[in-house]
Amino acid sequence: MNYYIISSLAIILCGFVLAAFVLFKNMKGLISKLFVFWTMSGVVWGFGLYKLFTANFHNEALFWGKFSHAGAIFIPAFFLHLVYSLTNKKAQKIVFIGYAISCTLLLCDFTPLFIKDVVAKLNFKYYYVPNIAYHFFTLYFFSGITYAHYVAYKQFRLESGLKRKQLKCFLIAFVPAFFGGFTTFLLVYNIPIPPIGLILIPPYTIIIAYAIVRHQLMDIEVIIKKTLVFATLFTLVFGIFVGVALLLQHVIGAGNNLLGFAISSLIIVFTVRPLEIFLIKITDRYLFQKKYDYKHLIREFMDELRTMVLNTAGIAQSTIDFLNTSIRPTIAAVFLYNKFTNKYDLITSSDFKEKDFKIANDSMTIKALGETGKIIKINDDKLISLKERDQFIVLGIGLIIPLLIHKELIGLLCLGKKKSDEDYAEEDIETLSGLSGALAISLNNAQLFDERADAEKRALVGTIATGINHEIGNPLNIITIKLDTFRILAKEGLLAHKTKEEIIDEVDKMTKICLDSTQRIAEITKQVAEFAKPDKKLIFDKVNVNETIDETIVFLKHGMILDAGKIEKNILCDPVYAIADRGQLKQILFNLIKNASHAIDNETGRIVVSVDRNNVGEIIIKITDNGHGMPKNVLEKVFTPFFTTKEPGKGTGLGLALVKIMIDRNNAKIKVESEEGEGTTFTLVFKGGLL
């Protein structure tokens, strides 16, 4: 009989400890409350069994038998409600019916309709004799538990990631729990098998505890981890000190135990507090997040923003890198609104696996962020739907920070939980709110810059298109004249005296001239199209610098931007290959040569483009003009966006700023030297590509 007493005590102890811990950590959450009610129902049931197994009198045993079932009756109802909450399913009618059945059975429990009597069965002095209501309870108990697990299993098959792991633990825990409960009913119906499965109930508790710690079943893993880590480290190091103290007592205090004990006690007293402080610092530094000065963090981030290149991807990546070294989230991602798709697209991330993930503009999350302007904690916030919450949890997102400009949601900063497992405190939320404001302004400026740059590019293409009309017009005129002449000759019968071979030869010559002209037109339009198309993902490759310079000069000539006679090449090594994006290298050269063409005199002006390789294999491209040069105050601001010395309406001040951005994107360098009245030299340094 001791086996069953120990089993029932184990049920009480494990259930009570787990329920108390969950309640202490998170008493507000519905899942936590249901878990506590469910577990405490099991505790009541286990306590009733313990008292039944130790009862000495008939009436005492009968009372405790009814008492135990007062807990067991509510196990199916609480469990069903818990499963529906875990799976985010709405089933108010089913849950209501479960509670109604439990309450009805509870009313019957303390009447003879439930337990008729308690009598001796097998080796038990007292065990239940069921009545009609008990039969309904048995059916309800097993059908309710089985149905709840069926619901959990159906959802398990649909889920992935964290939620799937949580439900998997729940389903595994069902096996020992179900078997343990099943064996308690056999002897009730005079099947001579004792409740040997009771000992399997505590393993169920262990599996659920594992789910809580390992798979964040109720988001209470932090306190467990901190307690375990700190206790382990403290015990280990403290044990070493105690050992040293005892050894000292043995050596110095030999023959004088009182002296040795006094010395060891002093060592312990004077080392406990420093040891505790040391361990706190170590755990905070390496296992948990170190504390930081929030105002200093904001200032540091603002300093970062001032030095960032004006492009959205660069700003976002720098922000993520900064957060990874300060707050240290498990994942970080920046989303920006795309007006063409009406979705928030991922532009850069850290440890975020779903690279194609997008957030619809009409989602509840976006509406909540836009309306409140507040940071959303995924596990706590009630403004988002259960489906979206589950999706974010599976992706590892724990915090969504809105990026707002004048109440317009331009983007999102999404963070996972901290690597330290600490919760995001109010100080964190306050700091991230400040950072989000600075980030939103910076990203918005970058977007405006890109839009202005695109506008300038389109305007330039328009100018070039106007300039190359005559280039396209000449071959078109040739084609028109040749075809029209042939048509007239054929119509007037002037070809009738010619032989078939002569006519074929005439058509062949005409066709060749027309094809050459159309090829010429195709080359010009292709060059314009390549220059005008929007930048996409950079493709770094070995680019023939000499060919790229030739193509750029031809393009400038077509656009009537530069007379070919005013430019010369000085290629000191041939061929030369640079590691760069071909399209952007062409744009860099185009902007710099065009800029030089504006600085030179119409009659005596000259531009020299030279290419060389230095002693470490880098490619050096210099663009030198003999124009009017720049004063020192202008030279210092030459790459500043929107800075221009031209008259209003004649320049945007973005040409050289764009060059600097493209240089940075290609991991290259640029330097400018200028003397007023003497001319200007731009020096580009690219990584060299081997043949």
XYZ file of N, CA and C in Angstrom, residues 33 84 100 117 123 125 143 174 178 206 222 260 281 291 298 351-352 439 456 472 486 517 541 562 573 589 623 654:
84
model
N -3.695 30.870 -15.950
C -4.780 30.623 -14.989
C -5.425 29.261 -15.224
N -8.060 24.641 -26.035
C -8.614 25.613 -26.976
C -7.873 26.947 -26.899
N -20.590 23.045 -17.618
C -21.945 22.725 -17.153
C -22.018 21.278 -16.669
N -20.937 3.694 -2.168
C -20.299 3.252 -0.924
C -18.817 3.065 -1.186
N -6.216 -5.362 -2.233
C -5.462 -5.055 -1.013
C -5.846 -3.709 -0.403
N -8.232 -1.251 1.676
C -9.231 -1.345 2.738
C -10.537 -0.688 2.302
N -13.992 10.830 -22.600
C -14.364 11.446 -23.874
C -13.865 12.890 -23.934
N 0.386 13.478 -22.660
C -0.923 12.831 -22.577
C -0.809 11.331 -22.286
N -2.831 9.909 -19.259
C -4.042 9.153 -19.600
C -3.982 7.743 -18.999
N 6.697 16.546 -15.331
C 8.069 16.834 -15.772
C 8.084 17.240 -17.247
N 12.703 32.585 -18.090
C 13.782 33.481 -17.679
C 14.171 33.271 -16.230
N 41.041 27.068 13.871
C 40.802 26.735 12.463
C 39.390 27.092 12.044
N 27.936 40.093 -11.806
C 28.563 40.777 -12.936
C 28.861 39.802 -14.075
N 23.683 45.945 -18.162
C 22.914 47.192 -18.066
C 23.647 48.302 -18.817
N 21.156 56.426 -26.829
C 20.503 57.266 -27.838
C 21.514 58.197 -28.502
N 19.665 37.200 -38.543
C 19.166 35.903 -38.051
C 17.666 35.732 -38.288
N 17.142 36.396 -39.304
C 15.725 36.269 -39.652
C 15.639 35.378 -40.887
N 15.480 56.693 -36.078
C 15.595 55.800 -37.235
C 14.583 56.164 -38.312
N 16.250 63.356 -60.638
C 17.355 63.967 -61.375
C 17.795 63.076 -62.531
N 19.631 59.409 -83.762
C 18.675 58.401 -84.224
C 18.067 58.835 -85.560
N 13.884 52.497 -103.444
C 13.668 51.186 -104.040
C 12.201 51.010 -104.439
N 21.969 50.610 -89.925
C 21.332 51.791 -89.331
C 20.449 51.400 -88.143
N 31.431 42.033 -60.237
C 32.106 41.154 -61.180
C 33.376 41.848 -61.657
N 29.185 66.350 -74.340
C 30.625 66.575 -74.408
C 31.105 66.324 -75.827
N 47.903 50.815 -68.602
C 47.967 49.353 -68.617
C 46.686 48.837 -69.247
N 31.407 57.156 -63.658
C 32.222 57.810 -64.685
C 31.413 58.873 -65.423
N 40.133 61.403 -63.135
C 39.421 62.259 -64.085
C 39.842 63.694 -63.787
N 22.854 66.773 -56.284
C 22.845 65.338 -55.983
C 23.853 64.544 -56.801
